[in-house]
Structures are given as C-alpha cells and as structure tokens.
PDB file of C-alpha atoms and ligand atoms in Angstrom:
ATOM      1  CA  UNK A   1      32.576 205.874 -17.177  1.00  0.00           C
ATOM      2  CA  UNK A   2      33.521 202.284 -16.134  1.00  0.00           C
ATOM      3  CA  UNK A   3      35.968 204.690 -13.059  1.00  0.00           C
ATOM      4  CA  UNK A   4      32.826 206.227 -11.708  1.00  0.00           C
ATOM      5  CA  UNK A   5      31.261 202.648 -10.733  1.00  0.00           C
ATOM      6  CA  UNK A   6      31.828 200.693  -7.453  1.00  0.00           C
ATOM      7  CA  UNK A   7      34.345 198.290  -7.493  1.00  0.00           C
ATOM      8  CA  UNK A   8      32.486 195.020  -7.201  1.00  0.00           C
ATOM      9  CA  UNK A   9      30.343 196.911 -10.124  1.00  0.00           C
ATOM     10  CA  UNK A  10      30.536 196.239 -13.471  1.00  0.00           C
ATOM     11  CA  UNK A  11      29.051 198.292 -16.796  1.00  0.00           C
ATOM     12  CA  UNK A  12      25.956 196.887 -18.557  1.00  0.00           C
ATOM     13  CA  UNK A  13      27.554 195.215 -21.829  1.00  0.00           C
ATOM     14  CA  UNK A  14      31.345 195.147 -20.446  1.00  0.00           C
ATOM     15  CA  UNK A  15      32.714 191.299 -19.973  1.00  0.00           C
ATOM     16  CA  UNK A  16      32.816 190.092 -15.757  1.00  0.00           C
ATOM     17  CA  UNK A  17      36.576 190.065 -14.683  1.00  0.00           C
ATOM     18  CA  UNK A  18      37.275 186.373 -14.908  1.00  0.00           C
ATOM     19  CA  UNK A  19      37.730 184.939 -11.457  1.00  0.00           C
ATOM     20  CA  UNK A  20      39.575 182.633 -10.373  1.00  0.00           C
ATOM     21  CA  UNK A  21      37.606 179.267  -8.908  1.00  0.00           C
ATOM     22  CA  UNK A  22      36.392 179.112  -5.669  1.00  0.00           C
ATOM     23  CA  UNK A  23      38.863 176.956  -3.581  1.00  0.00           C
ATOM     24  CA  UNK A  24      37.599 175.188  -0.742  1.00  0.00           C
ATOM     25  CA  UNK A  25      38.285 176.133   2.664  1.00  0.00           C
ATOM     26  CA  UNK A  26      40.876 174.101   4.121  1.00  0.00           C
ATOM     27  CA  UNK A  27      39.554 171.454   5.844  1.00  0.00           C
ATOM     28  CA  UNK A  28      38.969 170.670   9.368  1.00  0.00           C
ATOM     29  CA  UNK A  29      39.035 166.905   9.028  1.00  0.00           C
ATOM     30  CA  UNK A  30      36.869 163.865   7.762  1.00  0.00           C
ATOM     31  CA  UNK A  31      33.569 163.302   8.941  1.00  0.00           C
ATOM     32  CA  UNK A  32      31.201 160.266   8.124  1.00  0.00           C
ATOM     33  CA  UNK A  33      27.686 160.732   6.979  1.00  0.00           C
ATOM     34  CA  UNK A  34      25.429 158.123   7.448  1.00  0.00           C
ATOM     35  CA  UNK A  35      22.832 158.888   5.287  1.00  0.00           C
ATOM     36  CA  UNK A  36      19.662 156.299   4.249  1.00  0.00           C
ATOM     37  CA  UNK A  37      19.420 154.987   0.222  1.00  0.00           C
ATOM     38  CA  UNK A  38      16.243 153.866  -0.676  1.00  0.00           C
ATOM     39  CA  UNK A  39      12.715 154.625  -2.016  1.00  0.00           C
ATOM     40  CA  UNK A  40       8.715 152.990  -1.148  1.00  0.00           C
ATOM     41  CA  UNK A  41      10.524 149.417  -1.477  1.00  0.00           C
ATOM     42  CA  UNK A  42      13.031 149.730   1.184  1.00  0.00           C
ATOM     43  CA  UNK A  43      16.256 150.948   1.664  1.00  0.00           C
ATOM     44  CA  UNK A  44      18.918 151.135   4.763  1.00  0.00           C
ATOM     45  CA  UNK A  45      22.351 153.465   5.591  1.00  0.00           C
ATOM     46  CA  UNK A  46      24.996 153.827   3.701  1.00  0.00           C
ATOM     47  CA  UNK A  47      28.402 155.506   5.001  1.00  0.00           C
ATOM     48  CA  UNK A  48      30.158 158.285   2.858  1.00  0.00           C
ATOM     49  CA  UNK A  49      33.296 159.929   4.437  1.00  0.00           C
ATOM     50  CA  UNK A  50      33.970 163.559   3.219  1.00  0.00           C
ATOM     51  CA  UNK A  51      35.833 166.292   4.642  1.00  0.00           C
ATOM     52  CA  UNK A  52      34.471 168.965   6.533  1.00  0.00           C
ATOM     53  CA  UNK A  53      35.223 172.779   7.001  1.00  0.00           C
ATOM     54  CA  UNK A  54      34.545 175.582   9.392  1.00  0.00           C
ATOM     55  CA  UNK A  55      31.261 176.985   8.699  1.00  0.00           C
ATOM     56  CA  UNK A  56      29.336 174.013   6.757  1.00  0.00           C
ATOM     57  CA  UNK A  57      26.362 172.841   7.603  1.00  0.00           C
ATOM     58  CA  UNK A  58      24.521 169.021   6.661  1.00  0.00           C
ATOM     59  CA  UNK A  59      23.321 170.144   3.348  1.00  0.00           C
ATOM     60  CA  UNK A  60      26.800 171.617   2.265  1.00  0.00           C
ATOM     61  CA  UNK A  61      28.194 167.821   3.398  1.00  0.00           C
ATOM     62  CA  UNK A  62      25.394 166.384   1.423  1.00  0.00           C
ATOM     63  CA  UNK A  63      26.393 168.284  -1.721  1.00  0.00           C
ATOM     64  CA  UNK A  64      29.521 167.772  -1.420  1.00  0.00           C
ATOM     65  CA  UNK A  65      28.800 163.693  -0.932  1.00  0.00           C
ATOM     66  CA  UNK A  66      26.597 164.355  -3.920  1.00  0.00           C
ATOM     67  CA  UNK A  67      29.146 165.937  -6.134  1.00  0.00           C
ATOM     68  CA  UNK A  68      32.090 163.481  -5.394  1.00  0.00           C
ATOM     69  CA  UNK A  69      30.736 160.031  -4.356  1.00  0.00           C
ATOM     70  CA  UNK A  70      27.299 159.373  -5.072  1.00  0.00           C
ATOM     71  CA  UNK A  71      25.444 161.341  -7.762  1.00  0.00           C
ATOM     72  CA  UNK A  72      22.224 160.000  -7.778  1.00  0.00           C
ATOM     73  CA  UNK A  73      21.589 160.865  -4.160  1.00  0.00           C
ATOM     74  CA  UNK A  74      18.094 162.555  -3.827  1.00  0.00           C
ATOM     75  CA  UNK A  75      18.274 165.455  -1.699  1.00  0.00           C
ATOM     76  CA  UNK A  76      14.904 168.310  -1.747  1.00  0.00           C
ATOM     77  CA  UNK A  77      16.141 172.044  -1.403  1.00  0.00           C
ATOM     78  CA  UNK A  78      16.177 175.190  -2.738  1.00  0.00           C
ATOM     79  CA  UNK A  79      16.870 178.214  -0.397  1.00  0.00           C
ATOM     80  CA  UNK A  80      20.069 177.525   1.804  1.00  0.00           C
ATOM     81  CA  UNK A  81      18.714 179.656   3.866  1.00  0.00           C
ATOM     82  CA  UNK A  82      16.122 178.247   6.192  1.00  0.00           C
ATOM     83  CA  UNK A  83      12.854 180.320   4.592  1.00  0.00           C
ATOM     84  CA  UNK A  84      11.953 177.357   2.431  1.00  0.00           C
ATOM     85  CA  UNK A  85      11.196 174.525   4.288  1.00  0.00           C
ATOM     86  CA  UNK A  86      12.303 172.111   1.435  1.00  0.00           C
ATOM     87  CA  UNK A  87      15.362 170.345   3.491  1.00  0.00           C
ATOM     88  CA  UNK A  88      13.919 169.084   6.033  1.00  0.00           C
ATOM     89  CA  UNK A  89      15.110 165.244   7.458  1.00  0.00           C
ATOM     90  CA  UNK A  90      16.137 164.085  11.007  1.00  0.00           C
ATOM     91  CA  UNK A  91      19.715 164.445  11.586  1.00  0.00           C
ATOM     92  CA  UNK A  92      20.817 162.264  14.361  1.00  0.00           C
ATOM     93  CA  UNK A  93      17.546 160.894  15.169  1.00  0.00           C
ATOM     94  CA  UNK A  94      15.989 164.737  15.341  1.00  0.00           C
ATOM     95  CA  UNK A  95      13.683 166.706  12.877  1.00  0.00           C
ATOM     96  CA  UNK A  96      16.165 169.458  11.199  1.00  0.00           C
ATOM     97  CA  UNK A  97      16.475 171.576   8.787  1.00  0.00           C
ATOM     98  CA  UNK A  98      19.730 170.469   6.667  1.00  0.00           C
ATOM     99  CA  UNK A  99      20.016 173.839   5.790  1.00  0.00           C
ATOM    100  CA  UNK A 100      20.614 175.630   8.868  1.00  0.00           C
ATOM    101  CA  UNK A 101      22.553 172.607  11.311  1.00  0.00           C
ATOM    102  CA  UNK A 102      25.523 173.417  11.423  1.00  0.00           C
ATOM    103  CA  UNK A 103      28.439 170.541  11.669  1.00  0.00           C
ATOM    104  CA  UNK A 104      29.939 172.462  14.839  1.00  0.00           C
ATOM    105  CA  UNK A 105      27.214 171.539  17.102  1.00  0.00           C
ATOM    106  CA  UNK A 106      27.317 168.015  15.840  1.00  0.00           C
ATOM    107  CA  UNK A 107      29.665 165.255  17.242  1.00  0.00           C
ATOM    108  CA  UNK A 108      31.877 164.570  14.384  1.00  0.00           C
ATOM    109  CA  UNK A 109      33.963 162.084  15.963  1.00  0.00           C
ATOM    110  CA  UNK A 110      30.507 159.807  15.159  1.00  0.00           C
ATOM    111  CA  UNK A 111      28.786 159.183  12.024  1.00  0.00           C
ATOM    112  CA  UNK A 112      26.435 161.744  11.387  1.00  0.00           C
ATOM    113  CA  UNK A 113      23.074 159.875  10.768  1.00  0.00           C
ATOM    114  CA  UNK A 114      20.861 162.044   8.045  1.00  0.00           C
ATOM    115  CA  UNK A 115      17.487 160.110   7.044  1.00  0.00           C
ATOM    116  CA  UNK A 116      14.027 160.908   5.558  1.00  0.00           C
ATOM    117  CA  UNK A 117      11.030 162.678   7.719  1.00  0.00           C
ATOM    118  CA  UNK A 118       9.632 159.510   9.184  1.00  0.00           C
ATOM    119  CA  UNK A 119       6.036 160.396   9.266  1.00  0.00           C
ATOM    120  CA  UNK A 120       5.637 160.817   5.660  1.00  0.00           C
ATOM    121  CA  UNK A 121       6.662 158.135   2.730  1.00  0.00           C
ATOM    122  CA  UNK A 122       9.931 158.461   1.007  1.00  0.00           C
ATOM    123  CA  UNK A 123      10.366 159.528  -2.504  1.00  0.00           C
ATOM    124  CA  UNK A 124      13.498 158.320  -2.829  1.00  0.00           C
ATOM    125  CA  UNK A 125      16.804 159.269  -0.168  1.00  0.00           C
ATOM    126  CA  UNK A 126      16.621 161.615   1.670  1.00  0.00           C
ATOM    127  CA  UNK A 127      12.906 162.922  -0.233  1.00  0.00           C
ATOM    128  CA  UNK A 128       9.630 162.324   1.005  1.00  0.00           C
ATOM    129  CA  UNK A 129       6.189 162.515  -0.463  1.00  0.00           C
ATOM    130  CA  UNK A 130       4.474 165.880   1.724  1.00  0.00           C
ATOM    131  CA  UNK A 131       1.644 165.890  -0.493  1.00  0.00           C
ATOM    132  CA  UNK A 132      -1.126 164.968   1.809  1.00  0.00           C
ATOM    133  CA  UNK A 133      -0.165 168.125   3.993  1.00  0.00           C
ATOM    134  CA  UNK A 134      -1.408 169.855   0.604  1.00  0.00           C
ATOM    135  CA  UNK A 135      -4.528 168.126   1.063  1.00  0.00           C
ATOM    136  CA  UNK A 136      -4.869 168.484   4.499  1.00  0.00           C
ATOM    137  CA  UNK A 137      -4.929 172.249   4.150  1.00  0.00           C
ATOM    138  CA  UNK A 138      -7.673 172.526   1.307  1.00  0.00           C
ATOM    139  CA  UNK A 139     -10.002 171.042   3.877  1.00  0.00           C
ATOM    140  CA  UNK A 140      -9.839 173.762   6.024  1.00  0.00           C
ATOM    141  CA  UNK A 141     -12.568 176.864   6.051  1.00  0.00           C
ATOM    142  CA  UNK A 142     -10.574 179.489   4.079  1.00  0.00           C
ATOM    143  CA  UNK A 143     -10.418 183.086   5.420  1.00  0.00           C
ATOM    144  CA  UNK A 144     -13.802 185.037   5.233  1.00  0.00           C
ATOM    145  CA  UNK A 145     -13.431 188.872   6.303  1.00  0.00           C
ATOM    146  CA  UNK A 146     -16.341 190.893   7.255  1.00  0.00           C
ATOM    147  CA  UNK A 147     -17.594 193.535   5.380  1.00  0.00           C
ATOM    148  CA  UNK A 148     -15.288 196.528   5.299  1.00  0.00           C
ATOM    149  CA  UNK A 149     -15.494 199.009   7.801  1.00  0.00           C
ATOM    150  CA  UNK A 150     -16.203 201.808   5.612  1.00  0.00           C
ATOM    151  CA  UNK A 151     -17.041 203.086   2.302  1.00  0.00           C
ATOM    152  CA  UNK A 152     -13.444 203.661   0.865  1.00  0.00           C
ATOM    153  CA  UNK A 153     -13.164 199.348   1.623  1.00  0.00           C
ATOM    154  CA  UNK A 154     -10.715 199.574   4.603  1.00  0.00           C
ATOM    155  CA  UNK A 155     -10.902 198.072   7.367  1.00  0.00           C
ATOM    156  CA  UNK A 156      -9.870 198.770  11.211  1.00  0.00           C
ATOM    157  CA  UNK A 157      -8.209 197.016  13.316  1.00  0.00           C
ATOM    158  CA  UNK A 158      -6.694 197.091  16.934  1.00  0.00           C
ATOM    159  CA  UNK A 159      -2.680 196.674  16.842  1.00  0.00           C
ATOM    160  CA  UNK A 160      -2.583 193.849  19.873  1.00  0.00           C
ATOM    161  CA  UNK A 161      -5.577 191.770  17.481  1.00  0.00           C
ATOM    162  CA  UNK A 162      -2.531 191.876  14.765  1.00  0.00           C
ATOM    163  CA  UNK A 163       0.431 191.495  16.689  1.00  0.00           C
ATOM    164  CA  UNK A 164      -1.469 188.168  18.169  1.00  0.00           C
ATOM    165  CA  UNK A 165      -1.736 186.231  14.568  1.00  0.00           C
ATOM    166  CA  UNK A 166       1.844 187.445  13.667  1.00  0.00           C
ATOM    167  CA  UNK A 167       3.606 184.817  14.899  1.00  0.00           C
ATOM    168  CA  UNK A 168       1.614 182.084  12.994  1.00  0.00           C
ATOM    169  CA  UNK A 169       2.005 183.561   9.421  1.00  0.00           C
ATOM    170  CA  UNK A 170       6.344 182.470  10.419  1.00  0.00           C
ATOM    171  CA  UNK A 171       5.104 179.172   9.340  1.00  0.00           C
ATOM    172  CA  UNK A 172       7.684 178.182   6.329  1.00  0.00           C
ATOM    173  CA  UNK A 173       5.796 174.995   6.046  1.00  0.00           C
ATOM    174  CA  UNK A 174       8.904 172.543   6.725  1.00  0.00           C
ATOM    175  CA  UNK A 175       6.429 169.975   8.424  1.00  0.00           C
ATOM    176  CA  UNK A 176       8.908 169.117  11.138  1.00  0.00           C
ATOM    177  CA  UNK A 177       6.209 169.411  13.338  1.00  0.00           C
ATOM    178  CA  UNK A 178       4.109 167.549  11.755  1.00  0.00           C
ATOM    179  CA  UNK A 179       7.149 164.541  11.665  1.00  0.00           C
ATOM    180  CA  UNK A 180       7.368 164.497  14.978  1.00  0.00           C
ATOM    181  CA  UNK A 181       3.821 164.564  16.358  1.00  0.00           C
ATOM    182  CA  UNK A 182       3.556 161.244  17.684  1.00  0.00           C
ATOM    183  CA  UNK A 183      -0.317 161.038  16.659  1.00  0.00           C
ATOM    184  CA  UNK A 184       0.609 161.393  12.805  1.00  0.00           C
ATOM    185  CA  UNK A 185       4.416 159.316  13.188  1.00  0.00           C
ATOM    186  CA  UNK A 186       3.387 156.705  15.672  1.00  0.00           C
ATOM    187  CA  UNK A 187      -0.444 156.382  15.235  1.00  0.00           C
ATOM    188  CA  UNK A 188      -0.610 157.256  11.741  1.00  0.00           C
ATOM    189  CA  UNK A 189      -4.034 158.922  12.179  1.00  0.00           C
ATOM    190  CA  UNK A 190      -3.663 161.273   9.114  1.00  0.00           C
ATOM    191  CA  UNK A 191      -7.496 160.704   8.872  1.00  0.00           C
ATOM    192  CA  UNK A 192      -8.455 161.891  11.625  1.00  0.00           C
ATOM    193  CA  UNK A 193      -5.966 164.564  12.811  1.00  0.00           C
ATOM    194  CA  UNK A 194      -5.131 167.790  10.515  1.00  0.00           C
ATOM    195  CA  UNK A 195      -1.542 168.260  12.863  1.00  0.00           C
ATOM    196  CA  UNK A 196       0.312 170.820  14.572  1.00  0.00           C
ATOM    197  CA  UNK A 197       1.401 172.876  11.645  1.00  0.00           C
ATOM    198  CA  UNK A 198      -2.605 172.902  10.272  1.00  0.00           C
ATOM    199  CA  UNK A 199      -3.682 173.639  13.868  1.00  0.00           C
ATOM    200  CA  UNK A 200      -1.480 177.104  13.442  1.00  0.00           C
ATOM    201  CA  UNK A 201      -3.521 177.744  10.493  1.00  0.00           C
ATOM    202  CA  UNK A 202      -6.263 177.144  11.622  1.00  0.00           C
ATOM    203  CA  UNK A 203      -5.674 179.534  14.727  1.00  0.00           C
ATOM    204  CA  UNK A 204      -3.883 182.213  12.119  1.00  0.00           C
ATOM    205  CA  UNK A 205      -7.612 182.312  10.609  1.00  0.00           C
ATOM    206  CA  UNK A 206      -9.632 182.408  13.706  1.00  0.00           C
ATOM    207  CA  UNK A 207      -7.864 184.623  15.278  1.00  0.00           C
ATOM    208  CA  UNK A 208      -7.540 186.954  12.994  1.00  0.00           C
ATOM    209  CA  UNK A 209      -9.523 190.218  13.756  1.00  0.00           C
ATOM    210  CA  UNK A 210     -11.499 190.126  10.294  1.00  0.00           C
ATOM    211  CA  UNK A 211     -12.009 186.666   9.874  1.00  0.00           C
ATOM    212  CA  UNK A 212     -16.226 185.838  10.403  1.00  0.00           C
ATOM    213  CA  UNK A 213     -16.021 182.189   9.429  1.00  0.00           C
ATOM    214  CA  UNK A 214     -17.010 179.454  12.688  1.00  0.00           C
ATOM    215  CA  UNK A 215     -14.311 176.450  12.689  1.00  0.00           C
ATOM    216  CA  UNK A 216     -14.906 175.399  15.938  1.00  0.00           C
ATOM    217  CA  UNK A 217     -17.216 172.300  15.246  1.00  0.00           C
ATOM    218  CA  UNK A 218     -14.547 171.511  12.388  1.00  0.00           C
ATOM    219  CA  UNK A 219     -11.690 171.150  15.184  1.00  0.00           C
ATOM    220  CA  UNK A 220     -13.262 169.227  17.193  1.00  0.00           C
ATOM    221  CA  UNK A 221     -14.663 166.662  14.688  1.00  0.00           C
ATOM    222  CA  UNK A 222     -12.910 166.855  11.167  1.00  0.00           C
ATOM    223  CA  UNK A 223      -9.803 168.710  12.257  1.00  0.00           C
ATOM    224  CA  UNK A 224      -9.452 165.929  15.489  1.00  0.00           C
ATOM    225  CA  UNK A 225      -8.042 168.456  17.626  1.00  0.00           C
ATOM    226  CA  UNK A 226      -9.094 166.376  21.059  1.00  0.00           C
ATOM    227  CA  UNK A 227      -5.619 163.915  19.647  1.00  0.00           C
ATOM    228  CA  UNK A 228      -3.230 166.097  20.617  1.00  0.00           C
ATOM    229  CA  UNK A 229      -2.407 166.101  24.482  1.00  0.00           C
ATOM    230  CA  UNK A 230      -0.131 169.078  24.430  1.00  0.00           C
ATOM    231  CA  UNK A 231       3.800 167.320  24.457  1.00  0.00           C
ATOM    232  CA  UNK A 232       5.010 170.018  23.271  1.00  0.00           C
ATOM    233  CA  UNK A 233       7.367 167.960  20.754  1.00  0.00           C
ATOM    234  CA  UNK A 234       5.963 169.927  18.079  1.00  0.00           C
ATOM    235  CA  UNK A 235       6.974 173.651  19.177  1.00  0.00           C
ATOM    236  CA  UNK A 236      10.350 172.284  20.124  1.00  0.00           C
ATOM    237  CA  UNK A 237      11.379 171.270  17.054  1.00  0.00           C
ATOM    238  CA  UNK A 238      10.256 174.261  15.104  1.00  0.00           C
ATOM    239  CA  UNK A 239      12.850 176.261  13.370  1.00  0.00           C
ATOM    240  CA  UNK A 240      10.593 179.509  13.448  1.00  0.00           C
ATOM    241  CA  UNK A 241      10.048 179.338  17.017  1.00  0.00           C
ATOM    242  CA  UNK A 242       6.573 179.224  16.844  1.00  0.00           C
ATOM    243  CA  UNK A 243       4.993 178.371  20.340  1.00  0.00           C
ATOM    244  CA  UNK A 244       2.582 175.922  18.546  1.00  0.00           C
ATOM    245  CA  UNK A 245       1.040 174.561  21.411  1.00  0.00           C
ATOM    246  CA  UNK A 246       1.082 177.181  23.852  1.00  0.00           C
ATOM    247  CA  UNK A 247      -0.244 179.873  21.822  1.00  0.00           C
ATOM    248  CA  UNK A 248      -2.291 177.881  19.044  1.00  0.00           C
ATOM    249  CA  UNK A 249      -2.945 174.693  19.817  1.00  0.00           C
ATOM    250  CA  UNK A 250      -3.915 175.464  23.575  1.00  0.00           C
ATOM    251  CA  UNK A 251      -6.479 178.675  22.395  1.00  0.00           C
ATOM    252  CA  UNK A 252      -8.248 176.527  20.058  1.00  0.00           C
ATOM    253  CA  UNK A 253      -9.002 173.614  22.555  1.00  0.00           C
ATOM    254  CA  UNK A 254     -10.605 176.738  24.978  1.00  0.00           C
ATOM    255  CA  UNK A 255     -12.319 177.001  22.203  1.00  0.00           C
ATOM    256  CA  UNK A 256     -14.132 173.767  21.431  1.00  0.00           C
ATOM    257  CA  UNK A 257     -14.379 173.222  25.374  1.00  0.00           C
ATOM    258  CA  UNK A 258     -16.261 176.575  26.062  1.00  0.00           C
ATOM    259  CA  UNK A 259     -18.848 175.563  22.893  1.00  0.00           C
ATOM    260  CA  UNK A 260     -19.128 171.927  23.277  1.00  0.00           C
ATOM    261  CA  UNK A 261     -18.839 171.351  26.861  1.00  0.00           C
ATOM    262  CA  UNK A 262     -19.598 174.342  29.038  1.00  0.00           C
ATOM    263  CA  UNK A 263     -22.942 173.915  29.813  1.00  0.00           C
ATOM    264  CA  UNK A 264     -23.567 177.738  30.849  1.00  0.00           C
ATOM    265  CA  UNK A 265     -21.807 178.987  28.133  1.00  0.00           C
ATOM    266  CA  UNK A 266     -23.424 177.300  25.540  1.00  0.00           C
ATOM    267  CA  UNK A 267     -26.722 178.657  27.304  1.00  0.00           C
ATOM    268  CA  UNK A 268     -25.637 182.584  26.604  1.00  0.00           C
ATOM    269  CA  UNK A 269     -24.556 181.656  23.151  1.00  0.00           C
ATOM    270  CA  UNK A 270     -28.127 180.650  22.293  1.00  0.00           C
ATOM    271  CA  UNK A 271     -29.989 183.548  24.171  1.00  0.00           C
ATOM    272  CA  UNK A 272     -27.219 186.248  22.809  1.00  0.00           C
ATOM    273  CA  UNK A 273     -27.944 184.734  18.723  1.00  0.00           C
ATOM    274  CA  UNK A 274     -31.577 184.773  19.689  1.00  0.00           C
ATOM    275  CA  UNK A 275     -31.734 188.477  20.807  1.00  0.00           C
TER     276      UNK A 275
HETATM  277  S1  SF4 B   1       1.602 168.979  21.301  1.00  0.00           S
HETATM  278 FE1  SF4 B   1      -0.076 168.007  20.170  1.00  0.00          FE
HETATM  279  S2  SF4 B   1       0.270 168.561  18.027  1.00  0.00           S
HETATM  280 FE2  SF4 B   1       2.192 168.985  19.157  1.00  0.00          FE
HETATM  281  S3  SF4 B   1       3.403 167.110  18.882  1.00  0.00           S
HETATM  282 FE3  SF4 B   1       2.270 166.883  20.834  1.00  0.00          FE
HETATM  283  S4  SF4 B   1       0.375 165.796  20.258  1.00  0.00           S
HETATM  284 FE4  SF4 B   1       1.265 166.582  18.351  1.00  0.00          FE
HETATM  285  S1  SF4 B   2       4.855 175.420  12.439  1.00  0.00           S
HETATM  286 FE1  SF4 B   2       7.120 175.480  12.514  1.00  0.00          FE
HETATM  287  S2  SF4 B   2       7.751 173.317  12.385  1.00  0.00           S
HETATM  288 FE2  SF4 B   2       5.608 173.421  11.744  1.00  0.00          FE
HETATM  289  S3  SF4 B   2       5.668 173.584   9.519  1.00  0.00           S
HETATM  290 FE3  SF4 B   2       5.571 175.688  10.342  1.00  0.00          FE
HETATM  291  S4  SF4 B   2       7.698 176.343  10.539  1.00  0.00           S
HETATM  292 FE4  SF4 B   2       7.742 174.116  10.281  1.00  0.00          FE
HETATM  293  S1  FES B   3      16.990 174.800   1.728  1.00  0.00           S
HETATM  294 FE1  FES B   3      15.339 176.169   2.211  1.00  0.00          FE
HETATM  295  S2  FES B   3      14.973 175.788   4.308  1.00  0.00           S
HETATM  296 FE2  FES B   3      16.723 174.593   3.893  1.00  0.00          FE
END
C-alpha cells in the first residue's frame, strides 16, 4: 500500500519519517537592525546585530532577533506572504511590508531602521493601534444593488463595468497608504478625511455596475475628499499596485465637481429626475 503513494506522501495512521532539524542557511554576514522599543509612553531605537542569509527578508531578521535576543519584541503578522496586510512598518524611513522586503535590496553595510506606522498610535514595538480604520469604514454607505435583472435573481452585467472595479477589491488592507498620506500623518485630520485606502472603497462601491446607492454628497462633506491634492504618495507605496489616485481617487473628485460645482450639469440632473 504505503509503495503505491508519492514519496513526500505518507499513509493516514503511519508515523512522519522523523526529520532531521532545519539548519540555517549559511550566513551571508551580520547585519544591524535598528528597530524602535516602546509603547503610548514613549520609546526610542535599540540596535540588535544578527546574521543574515540569502533569501530573508525584515520579518525573517525580526524573528530571528525575536527568538535569540529579545523575546518580548512585539511584532503583528500572520501570512509571510504579503496577502495579509498585518506587517506593515516603515523600514528605512519608508512604509513596507516586513513580509515581502527583502534584505538584498537593502544596504546592509547600515543599520537597518524598522519602526511603527507613524500615522497611527503604537501598541507596543513595532504594533500599532489600526482600529479607527475599522471605524472609518462602517461610516461609509454599504453596497446597495438594484433589483435583479430577471426573474431567476441574476443579474447582467457588461465585462469592461467589471474589469474597472477589479483592481480595487486587491486592497489587503495594510494601511500603508493611509501612513503615508500626509493629511492623516502630518495634519492628523482623521476627522475629517476617510483616506486613500477608504477612498478605493468608496470608488469599488460606486463604481460598481449594480451598486444604486448616491455617495457623492458623503465625499465631499463627511468623507473630506477636497484634502487630498493628488501626491501620489499613496499609490506609490502600495504593495498591490493599486493606482489609488489615478484611477480612484481622481474619478471620485469628477464626481463631486460635476454635482456640486458644474452649474449646467447640475441643471440636467434636476430636469432629467423631474421627467
Ligand atoms: S494623493 Fe491624496 S490620498 Fe494619496 S497620499 Fe496624497 S493627499 Fe493622501
Ligand atoms: S490600497 Fe494598497 S496600500 Fe492602501 S491599504 Fe489597500 S493594499 Fe494597502
Ligand atoms: S505577514 Fe501577511 S502581509 Fe506580511
């Protein structure tokens, strides 16, 4: 029985081969981490040498600080794999996901600097409180499809209307964007302004080709979309590639301009509800 299995297989009830331990790749050298200790009080950098291999990345150096030199070190994480969003911190000064920078694009020969998302509070290390992004997204209109199309409950809908919202639902909700928007990190207007990663959303929904609900008045007064003057920072830094501004944040602004402030167009509007 156990002959007719693949190798690597092994027969439901029958003991796993013992292996031997993994052994760690040799190493490539010794690298320094600089990486911030601290919680809400205050905190400040602390430098860990460890050695590095081919193929880590910052998160594998963060373990392996963890593991060997400073076990209470709060690190968020989960997937490894950049689909999470859980590891995200500034490495170097720049919004990243620990999970998927890897120590060969990094100048080694300097300490590696590995801190908190600066728009949002630390937890403790390198953790930070995301909560009010939660928030932020249970104030916006939630999806509201039109009546099916037909009896059986389906719906139509043209190809190009779905290919369009596609690249918005990429979103793995790592908030990098939303750390480096200088009207959240600088001006701390988490009032007023919903963010980059919220203003995909919000586009994801009114774009979409079933979608009846009107946010347009929201954008422009809850959702403070007129705070964003289109730096770009955001879509540069995202590790979906979503062109955030371009294709989201840029649409939705048409938006609020052609209801709000184009005179003739507001004109039609009325006549075409009226008729
Ligand atoms: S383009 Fe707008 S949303 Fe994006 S970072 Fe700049 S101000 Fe913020
Ligand atoms: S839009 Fe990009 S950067 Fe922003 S939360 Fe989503 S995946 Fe992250
Ligand atoms: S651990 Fe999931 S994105 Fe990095």
């Amino acid at each position: 029985m156990t002959q007719t299995l693949k190798p690597d297989l092994v027969e439901t009830g029958a003991a796993e081969e013992e292996k031997p331990p993994a052994e760690r790749p040799d190493p490539l050298g010794r690298a320094t981490f600089r990486i911030w200790r601290g919680d809400r009080s205050g905190g400040g950098f602390v430098d860990y040498a460890t050695d590095v291999a081919p193929g880590m990345v910052v998160l594998d150096a963060i373990h392996q600080i963890q593991a060997e030199q400073a076990n209470d070190l709060a690190v968020r994480w989960n997937c490894k794999a950049g689909r999470c969003g859980s590891c995200s911190a500034e490495v170097n000064g720049e919004p990243k996901l620990m999970c998927m920078t890897r120590l060969n694009e990094l100048p080694l020969e300097e300490p590696v600097t590995v801190e908190p998302m600066r728009a949002f509070p630390p937890v403790k290390d390198l953790v930070t409180d995301v909560s009010w992004n939660f928030r932020v997204k249970t104030r916006i209109r939630p999806f509201k499809p039109r009546p099916p199309d037909d009896p059986d409950g389906t719906w139509r809908m043209a190809q190009a209307d779905v290919d369009r919202v596609q690249e918005f639902r990429k979103c793995i909700e790592c908030f990098l964007c939303q750390d480096v928007c200088h009207v959240l990190r600088d001006h701390h207007l988490n009032d007023e302004f919903i963010g980059p990663r919220y203003l995909v959303h919000v586009a994801a929904l009114e774009m979409h080709p079933l979608d009846t609900e009107d946010r347009v008045e929201d954008l422009r007064r809850a959702h403070g979309i007129g705070y964003c003057n289109i730096t770009k920072c955001c879509t540069k830094v995202c590790p979906e590639h979503i062109t955030i501004t371009d294709n989201a944040i840029i649409p939705l602004k048409e938006r609020v301009v052609d209801e709000f402030y184009d005179p003739l167009g507001r004109l039609l509007k009325v006549f075409s509800r009226r008729s």
